[in-house]
Amino acid sequence: MRHDPARGPAPGPRPPLDPRGPLGPLTPHARRLAALTRTARFRLERATAGRGTGPDALLPPPAHLSLRDSRTLNVALAAPEPGLRAAELLISRGHRRFRVPLAVERDTDGGPLLTATVTLRDALDEVTGAARAPLFQGTPTPLLTEGVWRLAVATSGADGRVRRRGLALADVGAPPPGPTAPHAPNPRTGTLIRVVRCRGGRAAVQVTRSRPRAELVRFVPRGDGITVYGRVVAGPRGQALTRWAARAVRRRDGLVAPVELAWDGDRFSFALPLGAMAGADPGQWVWDFRIGDLGLGRRLTDVRDLPSAFPTPFRLVALPGGRLVRAHPHLTASGAFAVTCLEITKETS
């Protein structure tokens, strides 16, 4: 269709939407739709990964199969047949495949046991040099993108026959309650890598990227204030971050107190505006914090009960002009970082 010059200059091409940018043009409805689409894609990939799992296509459940901190995969299984010449653990998705040699050890009953320990790396994790070095000569470190990766074992017998079979995973149900969750996200990128059970009982590794987060690193209380340190995970980088604004939001009525941010790459720091927070209205108030459109908190952890695991005492802070504020920075049960503050100047005068 031709453009009419009377209507002004022709509009340029629309910039692509950035789903990782929390301040981008995506509406809440579009974000929910994107989340539902990703969930449906994972279900489809898990169903596809579970195909071809007949009685002869799967090995029995391994003696041990675990993934720690979304990084270290440990596997130990009984040798499927005697007299093996070689065995490998295959981690594959589509046309991409990584091979990890399986070592032969002795089980407690004296039988042969195939074992391997391998570090799985998130493709978003910016590692260079030695971190990308091969595990073994000619064996690249598994660098996994988002999706479902199948686990299989390739064995070579004494007769030279090569067989590839999947690993079965027993359905153990819900894990028992404890102080930590069974899976922990990558502390650098927020990506969650975990072992899942596909259709037919086949074991696979699912890689789920984190949505943008403002992650609390630490806070440092002093006699004249409290400084907060954090970082943006899975969000935009570079100059786009320096345009972000931060604010303290009073939980009861949404009153806003501005926060001055200092940036160092994707890391930030700021001093709590205790003067504005405590002087807004008399009484004790609870304040939450937002970096751009992201709520500040500690969520890249496997700790279930954050308030009990990270207890924090009340602090007395002397502000300029002689004002005294009692502040309680803490983590809520949902992982949000919050501060309860009360000006006590009159009570102590």
C-alpha positions as CSV (number, residue, x, y, z in Angstrom):
1,M,0.0,0.0,0.0
2,R,1.4,3.4,-1.0
3,H,1.9,6.1,1.5
4,D,0.0,9.4,1.2
5,P,2.4,12.4,1.5
6,A,-0.4,14.6,2.8
7,R,-0.4,12.5,6.0
8,G,3.2,13.3,6.8
9,P,6.3,11.2,6.6
10,A,6.0,7.5,6.4
11,P,6.4,5.7,9.8
12,G,9.6,3.7,10.2
13,P,9.8,0.1,11.0
14,R,8.7,-0.8,14.5
15,P,11.6,-1.9,16.8
16,P,11.4,-5.5,18.0
17,L,9.9,-6.2,21.4
18,D,12.4,-7.1,24.0
19,P,10.8,-9.7,26.3
20,R,13.7,-9.4,28.7
21,G,13.2,-5.7,29.3
22,P,10.8,-5.1,32.2
23,L,10.2,-1.5,31.0
24,G,9.5,-2.5,27.4
25,P,6.2,-2.1,25.6
26,L,4.8,-5.5,26.7
27,T,1.5,-5.2,28.5
28,P,0.6,-7.3,31.5
29,H,-1.7,-9.3,29.3
30,A,1.1,-9.9,26.8
31,R,3.4,-11.0,29.6
32,R,0.8,-13.5,30.9
33,L,0.3,-14.8,27.3
34,A,4.1,-15.2,26.9
35,A,4.3,-17.2,30.1
36,L,1.5,-19.5,29.1
37,T,3.1,-20.0,25.7
38,R,6.4,-21.0,27.3
39,T,4.6,-23.4,29.7
40,A,2.9,-25.0,26.7
41,R,6.1,-25.3,24.9
42,F,7.8,-27.0,27.8
43,R,5.0,-29.5,28.0
44,L,5.3,-30.2,24.3
45,E,9.0,-30.7,24.5
46,R,8.7,-33.0,27.5
47,A,6.1,-35.1,25.6
48,T,8.4,-35.2,22.6
49,A,11.4,-36.2,24.7
50,G,9.5,-39.1,26.1
51,R,8.7,-40.7,22.8
52,G,10.2,-44.0,21.9
53,T,10.3,-45.3,25.4
54,G,9.4,-48.9,24.9
55,P,10.5,-51.7,27.2
56,D,13.8,-52.1,25.4
57,A,14.5,-48.4,24.9
58,L,15.0,-47.5,28.6
59,L,17.5,-48.6,31.2
60,P,16.3,-49.2,34.7
61,P,16.3,-46.1,37.0
62,P,19.9,-45.3,38.0
63,A,21.2,-45.9,41.5
64,H,21.8,-42.1,41.7
65,L,20.8,-39.1,39.6
66,S,20.9,-35.6,40.9
67,L,21.5,-32.1,39.9
68,R,23.0,-29.7,42.4
69,D,22.6,-25.9,42.3
70,S,21.6,-26.0,38.6
71,R,25.2,-26.9,37.8
72,T,26.6,-30.3,38.8
73,L,25.0,-33.4,37.4
74,N,25.8,-36.7,39.1
75,V,24.8,-40.0,37.7
76,A,25.6,-43.6,38.8
77,L,24.0,-46.7,37.2
78,A,24.6,-50.4,37.1
79,A,26.3,-51.5,33.9
80,P,23.6,-52.8,31.6
81,E,25.7,-55.7,30.4
82,P,29.0,-57.2,31.2
83,G,32.2,-56.7,29.2
84,L,31.6,-53.2,28.1
85,R,34.4,-51.6,26.1
86,A,33.1,-48.0,26.5
87,A,30.1,-46.0,27.8
88,E,29.0,-42.4,27.4
89,L,26.2,-40.2,28.8
90,L,24.5,-38.4,26.0
91,I,22.8,-35.0,26.7
92,S,20.9,-34.0,23.5
93,R,18.2,-31.6,22.3
94,G,17.4,-31.5,18.6
95,H,20.6,-31.7,16.6
96,R,22.8,-30.6,19.5
97,R,24.5,-33.4,21.5
98,F,27.1,-33.5,24.2
99,R,29.0,-36.7,25.2
100,V,30.3,-37.3,28.7
101,P,32.5,-40.4,29.2
102,L,31.2,-42.8,32.0
103,A,33.8,-44.2,34.3
104,V,33.6,-47.8,35.5
105,E,33.6,-48.3,39.3
106,R,32.7,-51.1,41.7
107,D,29.3,-51.0,43.4
108,T,28.9,-52.1,47.0
109,D,27.9,-55.6,45.8
110,G,31.0,-55.8,43.7
111,G,29.3,-55.3,40.4
112,P,30.3,-52.7,37.7
113,L,28.9,-49.2,38.2
114,L,29.0,-46.5,35.5
115,T,29.5,-43.0,37.0
116,A,29.9,-39.5,35.8
117,T,30.0,-36.0,37.2
118,V,29.6,-33.1,34.8
119,T,29.1,-29.3,35.1
120,L,26.2,-28.1,33.1
121,R,26.6,-24.5,32.0
122,D,23.8,-22.0,31.2
123,A,24.2,-20.5,27.7
124,L,23.4,-17.1,29.2
125,D,26.3,-17.3,31.6
126,E,29.2,-15.2,30.2
127,V,32.1,-17.5,30.9
128,T,35.4,-17.4,29.0
129,G,38.8,-19.0,28.9
130,A,39.2,-22.0,31.2
131,A,35.5,-22.1,32.0
132,R,34.8,-23.1,28.4
133,A,37.6,-25.6,28.2
134,P,36.7,-29.2,27.3
135,L,36.1,-31.6,30.1
136,F,38.0,-34.2,28.2
137,Q,40.0,-33.9,25.0
138,G,37.4,-33.5,22.2
139,T,34.5,-33.3,24.7
140,P,33.0,-29.8,24.9
141,T,31.5,-28.6,28.2
142,P,27.7,-29.0,28.0
143,L,26.4,-25.4,27.3
144,L,22.6,-25.7,27.5
145,T,20.0,-23.4,26.1
146,E,16.4,-23.2,27.3
147,G,14.4,-26.3,26.7
148,V,14.2,-30.0,27.5
149,W,17.4,-32.1,27.0
150,R,17.2,-35.9,26.8
151,L,19.5,-38.1,28.8
152,A,20.7,-41.4,27.2
153,V,23.5,-43.9,27.7
154,A,25.5,-45.2,24.7
155,T,27.4,-48.4,25.3
156,S,29.9,-50.3,23.2
157,G,30.1,-54.1,23.9
158,A,32.9,-56.5,23.3
159,D,31.4,-57.4,20.0
160,G,31.6,-53.8,18.8
161,R,27.9,-53.3,18.9
162,V,26.8,-49.8,20.0
163,R,23.5,-49.4,21.8
164,R,21.7,-46.1,22.8
165,R,19.1,-46.3,25.5
166,G,17.4,-43.7,27.6
167,L,17.4,-43.5,31.4
168,A,14.3,-44.3,33.3
169,L,13.3,-42.1,36.2
170,A,11.2,-43.4,39.0
171,D,8.2,-41.4,40.1
172,V,9.1,-40.6,43.8
173,G,6.3,-38.1,44.3
174,A,6.6,-34.9,46.2
175,P,9.9,-34.4,48.1
176,P,9.7,-34.4,51.9
177,P,9.5,-31.0,53.6
178,G,12.8,-29.5,54.6
179,P,14.7,-26.2,55.0
180,T,15.7,-26.1,51.4
181,A,13.9,-26.7,48.1
182,P,15.0,-29.6,45.9
183,H,16.1,-27.3,43.1
184,A,18.1,-24.1,43.2
185,P,18.5,-21.6,40.3
186,N,21.9,-20.6,38.9
187,P,23.1,-17.7,41.2
188,R,24.5,-15.8,38.3
189,T,21.9,-15.9,35.6
190,G,18.8,-17.1,37.6
191,T,18.3,-20.0,35.1
192,L,16.8,-23.1,36.8
193,I,18.2,-26.5,35.6
194,R,16.5,-29.6,37.0
195,V,16.0,-33.3,36.3
196,V,12.4,-34.0,35.1
197,R,10.4,-37.1,34.3
198,C,9.0,-37.2,30.8
199,R,6.1,-39.3,29.4
200,G,6.9,-42.9,29.6
201,G,9.2,-42.4,32.6
202,R,12.3,-41.1,30.7
203,A,14.7,-38.8,32.5
204,A,15.5,-35.4,31.0
205,V,17.1,-32.1,32.0
206,Q,14.8,-29.0,31.8
207,V,16.4,-25.6,31.4
208,T,14.2,-22.7,32.4
209,R,15.4,-19.1,32.0
210,S,14.6,-16.6,34.7
211,R,12.4,-13.6,34.1
212,P,14.0,-10.2,34.9
213,R,14.7,-9.8,38.6
214,A,16.2,-7.2,41.0
215,E,18.2,-9.5,43.3
216,L,19.3,-8.3,46.7
217,V,23.0,-9.0,47.4
218,R,23.4,-7.5,50.8
219,F,22.7,-4.5,53.0
220,V,25.2,-2.8,55.3
221,P,23.9,-0.9,58.3
222,R,25.8,1.9,59.8
223,G,25.2,4.4,62.6
224,D,24.1,7.1,60.1
225,G,22.3,5.0,57.5
226,I,21.8,1.7,55.7
227,T,23.3,1.0,52.2
228,V,21.7,-1.7,50.0
229,Y,23.6,-3.6,47.3
230,G,21.9,-5.6,44.5
231,R,22.1,-6.6,40.8
232,V,19.7,-7.0,37.9
233,V,19.4,-10.6,36.6
234,A,18.2,-11.5,33.1
235,G,17.4,-7.9,32.3
236,P,18.7,-5.3,29.9
237,R,22.3,-4.2,30.2
238,G,24.6,-1.2,29.6
239,Q,23.1,2.2,29.1
240,A,19.5,0.9,29.3
241,L,20.0,0.2,33.0
242,T,21.3,3.7,33.9
243,R,17.9,5.1,32.9
244,W,16.1,3.1,35.5
245,A,14.8,4.9,38.5
246,A,14.3,3.4,42.0
247,R,11.8,4.2,44.6
248,A,10.6,3.2,48.1
249,V,6.9,2.4,48.2
250,R,4.9,2.5,51.4
251,R,3.0,-0.7,51.6
252,R,-0.2,0.6,53.1
253,D,-1.1,3.4,50.7
254,G,1.5,3.4,47.9
255,L,3.2,6.6,49.0
256,V,6.5,6.9,47.1
257,A,9.9,8.1,48.3
258,P,12.6,8.6,45.6
259,V,15.9,6.6,45.8
260,E,19.2,7.7,44.3
261,L,20.8,4.7,42.5
262,A,24.5,4.2,41.7
263,W,25.3,1.8,38.9
264,D,28.3,-0.4,38.2
265,G,27.4,-2.6,35.2
266,D,24.4,-4.6,36.2
267,R,25.0,-4.0,39.9
268,F,23.5,-1.1,41.8
269,S,23.6,0.4,45.3
270,F,21.7,3.0,47.2
271,A,21.3,4.5,50.6
272,L,17.9,4.0,52.2
273,P,16.0,7.4,52.3
274,L,15.2,7.0,55.9
275,G,14.6,10.7,56.4
276,A,11.8,10.7,53.8
277,M,10.5,7.4,54.9
278,A,10.2,8.1,58.6
279,G,9.2,11.8,58.1
280,A,6.3,11.1,55.7
281,D,3.7,10.5,58.5
282,P,3.9,9.8,62.2
283,G,3.8,6.1,63.2
284,Q,5.5,2.9,62.0
285,W,5.4,2.0,58.4
286,V,6.6,-0.8,56.1
287,W,8.3,0.1,52.8
288,D,9.0,-2.0,49.8
289,F,11.5,-1.1,47.0
290,R,11.4,-1.2,43.3
291,I,14.2,-1.0,40.7
292,G,12.5,0.1,37.6
293,D,9.4,-2.1,37.5
294,L,11.1,-4.9,39.4
295,G,10.5,-5.6,43.1
296,L,13.8,-5.9,45.1
297,G,14.2,-9.2,46.9
298,R,16.2,-12.4,47.3
299,R,14.7,-15.1,45.2
300,L,17.6,-16.9,43.6
301,T,17.9,-19.3,46.5
302,D,16.7,-22.7,47.6
303,V,16.0,-21.6,51.2
304,R,12.3,-22.1,52.0
305,D,11.9,-19.9,55.1
306,L,13.9,-16.8,54.4
307,P,12.9,-14.8,57.5
308,S,14.0,-17.6,59.8
309,A,17.2,-18.3,57.8
310,F,18.2,-14.6,57.7
311,P,17.0,-12.9,60.9
312,T,17.9,-9.2,61.2
313,P,17.7,-7.0,64.3
314,F,16.3,-3.5,64.6
315,R,18.8,-0.7,64.0
316,L,19.0,2.8,65.4
317,V,20.1,5.4,62.9
318,A,21.1,9.0,63.6
319,L,20.0,11.2,60.7
320,P,21.4,14.7,60.0
321,G,19.9,17.3,62.3
322,G,19.7,14.9,65.3
323,R,16.7,12.8,64.2
324,L,16.7,9.2,65.4
325,V,15.0,6.4,63.4
326,R,14.5,2.8,64.3
327,A,14.7,0.7,61.2
328,H,14.3,-3.0,60.6
329,P,15.5,-4.2,57.1
330,H,14.3,-7.7,56.6
331,L,13.2,-10.4,54.1
332,T,9.6,-11.4,53.9
333,A,8.3,-15.0,53.4
334,S,8.0,-14.3,49.7
335,G,11.6,-13.1,49.4
336,A,10.9,-9.4,49.1
337,F,13.2,-6.9,50.8
338,A,11.3,-4.6,53.1
339,V,12.1,-2.0,55.8
340,T,10.0,-1.1,58.8
341,C,10.9,2.3,60.2
342,L,9.7,4.6,63.0
343,E,11.1,8.0,64.0
344,I,11.8,7.9,67.8
345,T,13.3,11.4,68.2
346,K,10.6,12.6,70.6
347,E,10.6,9.4,72.6
348,T,14.3,9.7,73.3
349,S,14.5,13.5,73.9
